[in-house]
PDB file of C-alpha atoms in Angstrom:
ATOM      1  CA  UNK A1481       0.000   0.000   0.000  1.00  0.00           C
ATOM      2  CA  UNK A1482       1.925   3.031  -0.900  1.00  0.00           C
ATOM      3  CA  UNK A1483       1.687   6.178   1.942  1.00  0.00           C
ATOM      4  CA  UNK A1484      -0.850   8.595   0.360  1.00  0.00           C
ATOM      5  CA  UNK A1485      -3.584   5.518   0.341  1.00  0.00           C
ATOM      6  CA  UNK A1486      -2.727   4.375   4.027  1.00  0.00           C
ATOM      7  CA  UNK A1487      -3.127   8.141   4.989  1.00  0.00           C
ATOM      8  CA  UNK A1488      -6.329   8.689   3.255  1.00  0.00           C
ATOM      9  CA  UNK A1489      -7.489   5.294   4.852  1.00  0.00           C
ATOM     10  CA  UNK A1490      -6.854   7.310   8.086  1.00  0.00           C
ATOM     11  CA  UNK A1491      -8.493  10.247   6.963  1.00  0.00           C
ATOM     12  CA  UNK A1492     -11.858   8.099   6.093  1.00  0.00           C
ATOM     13  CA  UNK A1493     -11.652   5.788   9.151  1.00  0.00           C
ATOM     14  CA  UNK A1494     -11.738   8.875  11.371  1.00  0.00           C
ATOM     15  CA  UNK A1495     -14.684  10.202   9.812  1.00  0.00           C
ATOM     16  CA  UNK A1496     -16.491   6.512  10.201  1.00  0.00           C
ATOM     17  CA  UNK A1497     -15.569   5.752  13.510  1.00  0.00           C
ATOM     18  CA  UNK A1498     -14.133   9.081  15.657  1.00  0.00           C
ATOM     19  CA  UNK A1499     -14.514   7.276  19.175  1.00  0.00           C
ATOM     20  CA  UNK A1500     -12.748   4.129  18.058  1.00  0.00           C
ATOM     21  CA  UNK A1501     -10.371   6.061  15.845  1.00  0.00           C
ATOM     22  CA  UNK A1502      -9.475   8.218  19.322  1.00  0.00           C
ATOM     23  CA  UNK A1503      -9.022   4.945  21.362  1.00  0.00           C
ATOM     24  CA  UNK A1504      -6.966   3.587  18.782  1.00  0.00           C
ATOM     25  CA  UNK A1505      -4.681   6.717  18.873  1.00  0.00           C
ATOM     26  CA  UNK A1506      -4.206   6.302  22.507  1.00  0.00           C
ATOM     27  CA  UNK A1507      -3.319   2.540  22.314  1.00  0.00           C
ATOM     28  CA  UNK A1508      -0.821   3.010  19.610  1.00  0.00           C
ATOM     29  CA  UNK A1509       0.991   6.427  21.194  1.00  0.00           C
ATOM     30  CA  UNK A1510       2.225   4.651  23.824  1.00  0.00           C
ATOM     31  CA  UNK A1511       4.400   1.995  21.589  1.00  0.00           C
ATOM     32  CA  UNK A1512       6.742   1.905  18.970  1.00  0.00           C
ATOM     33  CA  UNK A1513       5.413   2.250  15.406  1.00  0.00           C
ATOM     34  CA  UNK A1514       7.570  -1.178  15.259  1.00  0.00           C
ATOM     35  CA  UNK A1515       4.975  -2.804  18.143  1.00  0.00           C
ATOM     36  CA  UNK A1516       1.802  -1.664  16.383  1.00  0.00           C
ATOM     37  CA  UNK A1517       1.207  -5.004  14.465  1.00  0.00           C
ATOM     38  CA  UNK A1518       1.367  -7.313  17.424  1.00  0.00           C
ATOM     39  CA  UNK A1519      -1.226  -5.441  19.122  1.00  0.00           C
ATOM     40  CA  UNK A1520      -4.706  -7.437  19.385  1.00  0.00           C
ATOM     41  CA  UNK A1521      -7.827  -6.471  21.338  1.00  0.00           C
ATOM     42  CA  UNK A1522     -11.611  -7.655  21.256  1.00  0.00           C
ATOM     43  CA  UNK A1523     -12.482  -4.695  19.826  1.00  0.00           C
ATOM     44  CA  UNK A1524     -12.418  -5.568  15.687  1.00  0.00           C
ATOM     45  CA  UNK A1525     -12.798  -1.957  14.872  1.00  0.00           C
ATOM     46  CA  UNK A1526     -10.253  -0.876  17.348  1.00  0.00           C
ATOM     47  CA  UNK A1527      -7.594  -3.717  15.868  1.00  0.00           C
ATOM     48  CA  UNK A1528      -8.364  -2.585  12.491  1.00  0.00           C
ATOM     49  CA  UNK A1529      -7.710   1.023  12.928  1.00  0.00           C
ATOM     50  CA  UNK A1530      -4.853   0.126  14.627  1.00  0.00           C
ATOM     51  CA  UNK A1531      -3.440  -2.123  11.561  1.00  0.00           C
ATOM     52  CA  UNK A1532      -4.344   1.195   9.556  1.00  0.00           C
ATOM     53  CA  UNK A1533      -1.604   3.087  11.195  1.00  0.00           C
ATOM     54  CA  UNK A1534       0.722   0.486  10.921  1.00  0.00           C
ATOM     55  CA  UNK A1535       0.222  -0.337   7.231  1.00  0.00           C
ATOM     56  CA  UNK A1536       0.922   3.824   7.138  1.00  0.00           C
ATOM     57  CA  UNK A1537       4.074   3.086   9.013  1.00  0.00           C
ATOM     58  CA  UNK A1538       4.914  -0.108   6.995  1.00  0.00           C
ATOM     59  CA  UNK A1539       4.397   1.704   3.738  1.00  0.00           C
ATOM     60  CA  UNK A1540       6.812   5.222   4.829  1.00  0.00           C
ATOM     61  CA  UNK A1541       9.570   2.558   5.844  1.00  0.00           C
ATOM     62  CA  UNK A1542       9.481   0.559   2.744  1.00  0.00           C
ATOM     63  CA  UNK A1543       9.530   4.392   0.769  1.00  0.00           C
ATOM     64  CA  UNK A1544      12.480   5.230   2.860  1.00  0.00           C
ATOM     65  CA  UNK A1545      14.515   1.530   1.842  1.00  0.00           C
ATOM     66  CA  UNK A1546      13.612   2.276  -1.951  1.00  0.00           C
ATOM     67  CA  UNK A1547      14.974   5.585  -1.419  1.00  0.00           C
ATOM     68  CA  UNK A1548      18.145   4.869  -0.023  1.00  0.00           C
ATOM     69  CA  UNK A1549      18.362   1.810  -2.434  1.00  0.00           C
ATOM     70  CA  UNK A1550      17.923   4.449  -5.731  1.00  0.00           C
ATOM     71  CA  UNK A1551      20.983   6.784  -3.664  1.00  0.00           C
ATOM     72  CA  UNK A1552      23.567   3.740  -2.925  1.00  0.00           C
ATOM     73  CA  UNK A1553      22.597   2.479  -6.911  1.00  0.00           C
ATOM     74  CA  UNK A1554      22.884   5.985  -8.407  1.00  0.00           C
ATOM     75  CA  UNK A1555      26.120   7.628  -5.786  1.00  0.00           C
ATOM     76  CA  UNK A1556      24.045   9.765  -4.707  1.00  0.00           C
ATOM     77  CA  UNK A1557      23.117  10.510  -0.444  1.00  0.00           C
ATOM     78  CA  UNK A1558      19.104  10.812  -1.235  1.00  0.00           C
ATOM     79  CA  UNK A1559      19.450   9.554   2.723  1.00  0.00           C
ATOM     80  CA  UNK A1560      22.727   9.581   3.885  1.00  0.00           C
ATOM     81  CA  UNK A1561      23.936   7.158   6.908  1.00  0.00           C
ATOM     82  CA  UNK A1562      23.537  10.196   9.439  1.00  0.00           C
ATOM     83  CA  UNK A1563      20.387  10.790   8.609  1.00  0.00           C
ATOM     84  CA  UNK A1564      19.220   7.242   8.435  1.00  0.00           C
ATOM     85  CA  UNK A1565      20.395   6.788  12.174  1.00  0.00           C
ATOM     86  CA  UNK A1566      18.343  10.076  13.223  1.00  0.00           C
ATOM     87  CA  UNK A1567      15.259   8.838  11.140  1.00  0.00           C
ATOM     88  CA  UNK A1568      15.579   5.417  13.070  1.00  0.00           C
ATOM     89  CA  UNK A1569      15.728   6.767  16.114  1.00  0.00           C
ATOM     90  CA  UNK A1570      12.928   9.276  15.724  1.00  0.00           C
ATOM     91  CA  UNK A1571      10.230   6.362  14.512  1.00  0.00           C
ATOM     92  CA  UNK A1572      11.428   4.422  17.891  1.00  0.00           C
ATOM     93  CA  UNK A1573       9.893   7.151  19.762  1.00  0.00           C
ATOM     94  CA  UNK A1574       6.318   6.181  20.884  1.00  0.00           C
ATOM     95  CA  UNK A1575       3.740   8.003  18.751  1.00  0.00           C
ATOM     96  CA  UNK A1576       6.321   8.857  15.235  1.00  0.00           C
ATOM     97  CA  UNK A1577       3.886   7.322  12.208  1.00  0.00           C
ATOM     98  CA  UNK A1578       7.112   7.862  10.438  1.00  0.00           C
ATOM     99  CA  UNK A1579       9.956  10.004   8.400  1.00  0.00           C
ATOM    100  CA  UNK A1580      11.726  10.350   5.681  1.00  0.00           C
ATOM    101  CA  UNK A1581      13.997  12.748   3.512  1.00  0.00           C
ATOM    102  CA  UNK A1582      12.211  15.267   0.991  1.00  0.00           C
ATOM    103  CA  UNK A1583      12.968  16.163  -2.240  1.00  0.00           C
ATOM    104  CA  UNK A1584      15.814  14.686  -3.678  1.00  0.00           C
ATOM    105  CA  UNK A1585      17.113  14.379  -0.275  1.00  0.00           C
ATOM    106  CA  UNK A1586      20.989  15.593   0.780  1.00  0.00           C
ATOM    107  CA  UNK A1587      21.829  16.607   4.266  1.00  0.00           C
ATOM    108  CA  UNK A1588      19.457  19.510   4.725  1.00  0.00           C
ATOM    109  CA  UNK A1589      16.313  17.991   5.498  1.00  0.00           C
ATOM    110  CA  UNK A1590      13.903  15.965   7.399  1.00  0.00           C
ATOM    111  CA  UNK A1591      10.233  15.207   7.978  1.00  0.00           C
ATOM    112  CA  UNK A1592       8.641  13.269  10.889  1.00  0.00           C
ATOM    113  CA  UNK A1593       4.942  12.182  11.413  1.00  0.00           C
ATOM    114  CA  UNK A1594       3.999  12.286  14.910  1.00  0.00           C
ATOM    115  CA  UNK A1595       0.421  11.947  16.806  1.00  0.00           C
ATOM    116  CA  UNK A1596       0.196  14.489  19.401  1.00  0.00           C
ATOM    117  CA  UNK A1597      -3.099  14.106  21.412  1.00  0.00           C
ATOM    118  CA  UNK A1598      -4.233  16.560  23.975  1.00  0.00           C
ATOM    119  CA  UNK A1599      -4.333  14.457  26.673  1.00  0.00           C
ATOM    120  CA  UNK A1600      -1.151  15.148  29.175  1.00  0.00           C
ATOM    121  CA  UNK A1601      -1.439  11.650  30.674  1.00  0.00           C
ATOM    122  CA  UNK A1602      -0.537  10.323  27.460  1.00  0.00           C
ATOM    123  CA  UNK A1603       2.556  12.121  27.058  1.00  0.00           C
ATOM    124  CA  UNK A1604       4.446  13.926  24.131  1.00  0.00           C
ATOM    125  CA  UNK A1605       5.954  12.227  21.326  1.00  0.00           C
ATOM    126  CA  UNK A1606       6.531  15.715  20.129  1.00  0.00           C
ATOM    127  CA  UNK A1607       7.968  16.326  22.504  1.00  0.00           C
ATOM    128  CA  UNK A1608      10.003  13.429  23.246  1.00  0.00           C
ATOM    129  CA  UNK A1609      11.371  13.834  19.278  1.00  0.00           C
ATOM    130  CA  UNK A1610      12.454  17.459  20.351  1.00  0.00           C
ATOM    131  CA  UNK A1611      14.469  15.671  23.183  1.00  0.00           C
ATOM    132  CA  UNK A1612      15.892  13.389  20.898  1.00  0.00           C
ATOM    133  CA  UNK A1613      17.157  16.212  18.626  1.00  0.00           C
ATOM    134  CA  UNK A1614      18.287  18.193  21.231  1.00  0.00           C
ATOM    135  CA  UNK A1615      20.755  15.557  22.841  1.00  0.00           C
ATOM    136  CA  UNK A1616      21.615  14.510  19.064  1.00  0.00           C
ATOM    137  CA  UNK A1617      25.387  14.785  18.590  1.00  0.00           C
ATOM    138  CA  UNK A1618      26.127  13.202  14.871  1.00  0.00           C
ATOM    139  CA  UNK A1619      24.485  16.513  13.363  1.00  0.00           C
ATOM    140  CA  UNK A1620      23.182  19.347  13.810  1.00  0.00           C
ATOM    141  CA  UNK A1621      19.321  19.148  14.124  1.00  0.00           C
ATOM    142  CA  UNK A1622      16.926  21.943  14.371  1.00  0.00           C
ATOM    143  CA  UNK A1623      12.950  21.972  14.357  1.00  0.00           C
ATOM    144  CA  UNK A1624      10.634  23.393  11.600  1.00  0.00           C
ATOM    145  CA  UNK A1625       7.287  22.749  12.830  1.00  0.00           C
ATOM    146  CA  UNK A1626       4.089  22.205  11.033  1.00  0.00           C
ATOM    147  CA  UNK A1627       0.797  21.058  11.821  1.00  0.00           C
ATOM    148  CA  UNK A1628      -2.288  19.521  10.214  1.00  0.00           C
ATOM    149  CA  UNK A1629      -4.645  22.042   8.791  1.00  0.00           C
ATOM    150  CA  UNK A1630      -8.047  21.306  10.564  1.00  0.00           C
ATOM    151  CA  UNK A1631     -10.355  23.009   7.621  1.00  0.00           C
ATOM    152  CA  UNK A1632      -9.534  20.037   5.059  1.00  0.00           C
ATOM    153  CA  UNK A1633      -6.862  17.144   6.682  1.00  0.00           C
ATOM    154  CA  UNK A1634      -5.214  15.057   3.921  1.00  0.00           C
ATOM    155  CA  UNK A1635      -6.199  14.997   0.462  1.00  0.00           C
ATOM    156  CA  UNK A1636      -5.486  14.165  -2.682  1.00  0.00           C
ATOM    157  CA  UNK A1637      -5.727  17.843  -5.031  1.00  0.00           C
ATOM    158  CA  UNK A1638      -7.367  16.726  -8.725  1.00  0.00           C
ATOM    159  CA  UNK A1639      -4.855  17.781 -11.893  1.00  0.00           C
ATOM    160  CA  UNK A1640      -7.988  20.205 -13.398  1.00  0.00           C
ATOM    161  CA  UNK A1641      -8.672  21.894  -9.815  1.00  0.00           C
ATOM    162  CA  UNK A1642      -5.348  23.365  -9.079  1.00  0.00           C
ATOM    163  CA  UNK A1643      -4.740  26.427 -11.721  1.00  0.00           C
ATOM    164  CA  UNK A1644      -1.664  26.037 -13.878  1.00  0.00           C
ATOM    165  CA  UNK A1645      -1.021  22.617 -12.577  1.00  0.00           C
ATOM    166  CA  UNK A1646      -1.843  20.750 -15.572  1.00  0.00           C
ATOM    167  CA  UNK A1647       0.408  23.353 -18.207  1.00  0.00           C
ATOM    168  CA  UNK A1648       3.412  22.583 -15.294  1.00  0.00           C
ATOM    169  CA  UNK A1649       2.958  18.895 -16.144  1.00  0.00           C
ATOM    170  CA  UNK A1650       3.218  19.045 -19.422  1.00  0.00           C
ATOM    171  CA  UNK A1651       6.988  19.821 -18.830  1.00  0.00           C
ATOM    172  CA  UNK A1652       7.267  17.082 -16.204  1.00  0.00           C
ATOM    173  CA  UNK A1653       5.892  14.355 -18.656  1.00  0.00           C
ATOM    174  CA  UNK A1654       7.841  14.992 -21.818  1.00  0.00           C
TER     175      UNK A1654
END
Protein backbone atom coordinates (compact mmCIF):
# COMPACT_ATOMS: atom_id res chain seq x y z
CA UNK A 1 0.00 0.00 0.00
CA UNK A 2 1.92 3.03 -0.90
CA UNK A 3 1.69 6.18 1.94
CA UNK A 4 -0.85 8.59 0.36
CA UNK A 5 -3.58 5.52 0.34
CA UNK A 6 -2.73 4.38 4.03
CA UNK A 7 -3.13 8.14 4.99
CA UNK A 8 -6.33 8.69 3.25
CA UNK A 9 -7.49 5.29 4.85
CA UNK A 10 -6.85 7.31 8.09
CA UNK A 11 -8.49 10.25 6.96
CA UNK A 12 -11.86 8.10 6.09
CA UNK A 13 -11.65 5.79 9.15
CA UNK A 14 -11.74 8.88 11.37
CA UNK A 15 -14.68 10.20 9.81
CA UNK A 16 -16.49 6.51 10.20
CA UNK A 17 -15.57 5.75 13.51
CA UNK A 18 -14.13 9.08 15.66
CA UNK A 19 -14.51 7.28 19.17
CA UNK A 20 -12.75 4.13 18.06
CA UNK A 21 -10.37 6.06 15.84
CA UNK A 22 -9.47 8.22 19.32
CA UNK A 23 -9.02 4.94 21.36
CA UNK A 24 -6.97 3.59 18.78
CA UNK A 25 -4.68 6.72 18.87
CA UNK A 26 -4.21 6.30 22.51
CA UNK A 27 -3.32 2.54 22.31
CA UNK A 28 -0.82 3.01 19.61
CA UNK A 29 0.99 6.43 21.19
CA UNK A 30 2.22 4.65 23.82
CA UNK A 31 4.40 1.99 21.59
CA UNK A 32 6.74 1.90 18.97
CA UNK A 33 5.41 2.25 15.41
CA UNK A 34 7.57 -1.18 15.26
CA UNK A 35 4.98 -2.80 18.14
CA UNK A 36 1.80 -1.66 16.38
CA UNK A 37 1.21 -5.00 14.47
CA UNK A 38 1.37 -7.31 17.42
CA UNK A 39 -1.23 -5.44 19.12
CA UNK A 40 -4.71 -7.44 19.38
CA UNK A 41 -7.83 -6.47 21.34
CA UNK A 42 -11.61 -7.65 21.26
CA UNK A 43 -12.48 -4.69 19.83
CA UNK A 44 -12.42 -5.57 15.69
CA UNK A 45 -12.80 -1.96 14.87
CA UNK A 46 -10.25 -0.88 17.35
CA UNK A 47 -7.59 -3.72 15.87
CA UNK A 48 -8.36 -2.58 12.49
CA UNK A 49 -7.71 1.02 12.93
CA UNK A 50 -4.85 0.13 14.63
CA UNK A 51 -3.44 -2.12 11.56
CA UNK A 52 -4.34 1.20 9.56
CA UNK A 53 -1.60 3.09 11.19
CA UNK A 54 0.72 0.49 10.92
CA UNK A 55 0.22 -0.34 7.23
CA UNK A 56 0.92 3.82 7.14
CA UNK A 57 4.07 3.09 9.01
CA UNK A 58 4.91 -0.11 6.99
CA UNK A 59 4.40 1.70 3.74
CA UNK A 60 6.81 5.22 4.83
CA UNK A 61 9.57 2.56 5.84
CA UNK A 62 9.48 0.56 2.74
CA UNK A 63 9.53 4.39 0.77
CA UNK A 64 12.48 5.23 2.86
CA UNK A 65 14.52 1.53 1.84
CA UNK A 66 13.61 2.28 -1.95
CA UNK A 67 14.97 5.59 -1.42
CA UNK A 68 18.15 4.87 -0.02
CA UNK A 69 18.36 1.81 -2.43
CA UNK A 70 17.92 4.45 -5.73
CA UNK A 71 20.98 6.78 -3.66
CA UNK A 72 23.57 3.74 -2.92
CA UNK A 73 22.60 2.48 -6.91
CA UNK A 74 22.88 5.98 -8.41
CA UNK A 75 26.12 7.63 -5.79
CA UNK A 76 24.05 9.77 -4.71
CA UNK A 77 23.12 10.51 -0.44
CA UNK A 78 19.10 10.81 -1.24
CA UNK A 79 19.45 9.55 2.72
CA UNK A 80 22.73 9.58 3.89
CA UNK A 81 23.94 7.16 6.91
CA UNK A 82 23.54 10.20 9.44
CA UNK A 83 20.39 10.79 8.61
CA UNK A 84 19.22 7.24 8.44
CA UNK A 85 20.40 6.79 12.17
CA UNK A 86 18.34 10.08 13.22
CA UNK A 87 15.26 8.84 11.14
CA UNK A 88 15.58 5.42 13.07
CA UNK A 89 15.73 6.77 16.11
CA UNK A 90 12.93 9.28 15.72
CA UNK A 91 10.23 6.36 14.51
CA UNK A 92 11.43 4.42 17.89
CA UNK A 93 9.89 7.15 19.76
CA UNK A 94 6.32 6.18 20.88
CA UNK A 95 3.74 8.00 18.75
CA UNK A 96 6.32 8.86 15.23
CA UNK A 97 3.89 7.32 12.21
CA UNK A 98 7.11 7.86 10.44
CA UNK A 99 9.96 10.00 8.40
CA UNK A 100 11.73 10.35 5.68
CA UNK A 101 14.00 12.75 3.51
CA UNK A 102 12.21 15.27 0.99
CA UNK A 103 12.97 16.16 -2.24
CA UNK A 104 15.81 14.69 -3.68
CA UNK A 105 17.11 14.38 -0.28
CA UNK A 106 20.99 15.59 0.78
CA UNK A 107 21.83 16.61 4.27
CA UNK A 108 19.46 19.51 4.72
CA UNK A 109 16.31 17.99 5.50
CA UNK A 110 13.90 15.97 7.40
CA UNK A 111 10.23 15.21 7.98
CA UNK A 112 8.64 13.27 10.89
CA UNK A 113 4.94 12.18 11.41
CA UNK A 114 4.00 12.29 14.91
CA UNK A 115 0.42 11.95 16.81
CA UNK A 116 0.20 14.49 19.40
CA UNK A 117 -3.10 14.11 21.41
CA UNK A 118 -4.23 16.56 23.98
CA UNK A 119 -4.33 14.46 26.67
CA UNK A 120 -1.15 15.15 29.17
CA UNK A 121 -1.44 11.65 30.67
CA UNK A 122 -0.54 10.32 27.46
CA UNK A 123 2.56 12.12 27.06
CA UNK A 124 4.45 13.93 24.13
CA UNK A 125 5.95 12.23 21.33
CA UNK A 126 6.53 15.72 20.13
CA UNK A 127 7.97 16.33 22.50
CA UNK A 128 10.00 13.43 23.25
CA UNK A 129 11.37 13.83 19.28
CA UNK A 130 12.45 17.46 20.35
CA UNK A 131 14.47 15.67 23.18
CA UNK A 132 15.89 13.39 20.90
CA UNK A 133 17.16 16.21 18.63
CA UNK A 134 18.29 18.19 21.23
CA UNK A 135 20.76 15.56 22.84
CA UNK A 136 21.62 14.51 19.06
CA UNK A 137 25.39 14.78 18.59
CA UNK A 138 26.13 13.20 14.87
CA UNK A 139 24.49 16.51 13.36
CA UNK A 140 23.18 19.35 13.81
CA UNK A 141 19.32 19.15 14.12
CA UNK A 142 16.93 21.94 14.37
CA UNK A 143 12.95 21.97 14.36
CA UNK A 144 10.63 23.39 11.60
CA UNK A 145 7.29 22.75 12.83
CA UNK A 146 4.09 22.21 11.03
CA UNK A 147 0.80 21.06 11.82
CA UNK A 148 -2.29 19.52 10.21
CA UNK A 149 -4.64 22.04 8.79
CA UNK A 150 -8.05 21.31 10.56
CA UNK A 151 -10.35 23.01 7.62
CA UNK A 152 -9.53 20.04 5.06
CA UNK A 153 -6.86 17.14 6.68
CA UNK A 154 -5.21 15.06 3.92
CA UNK A 155 -6.20 15.00 0.46
CA UNK A 156 -5.49 14.16 -2.68
CA UNK A 157 -5.73 17.84 -5.03
CA UNK A 158 -7.37 16.73 -8.73
CA UNK A 159 -4.85 17.78 -11.89
CA UNK A 160 -7.99 20.21 -13.40
CA UNK A 161 -8.67 21.89 -9.81
CA UNK A 162 -5.35 23.37 -9.08
CA UNK A 163 -4.74 26.43 -11.72
CA UNK A 164 -1.66 26.04 -13.88
CA UNK A 165 -1.02 22.62 -12.58
CA UNK A 166 -1.84 20.75 -15.57
CA UNK A 167 0.41 23.35 -18.21
CA UNK A 168 3.41 22.58 -15.29
CA UNK A 169 2.96 18.89 -16.14
CA UNK A 170 3.22 19.05 -19.42
CA UNK A 171 6.99 19.82 -18.83
CA UNK A 172 7.27 17.08 -16.20
CA UNK A 173 5.89 14.36 -18.66
CA UNK A 174 7.84 14.99 -21.82
Amino acid sequence: MVVSQALLKLSESYRVHPIEYSTALKTIVLRPAVEWHSLTGKNGVVFELIQHFDRAYRAIQAVRQQMKRMGELAGVPIEPDEQTRLLDSCTGVPGVIGGGVPGAGGYDAIWILIIELDDASLGSPLANVQKLWQGWQEMNVSPLLAEESLSSGLRMEQLNEVNGLAEAMKFVQE
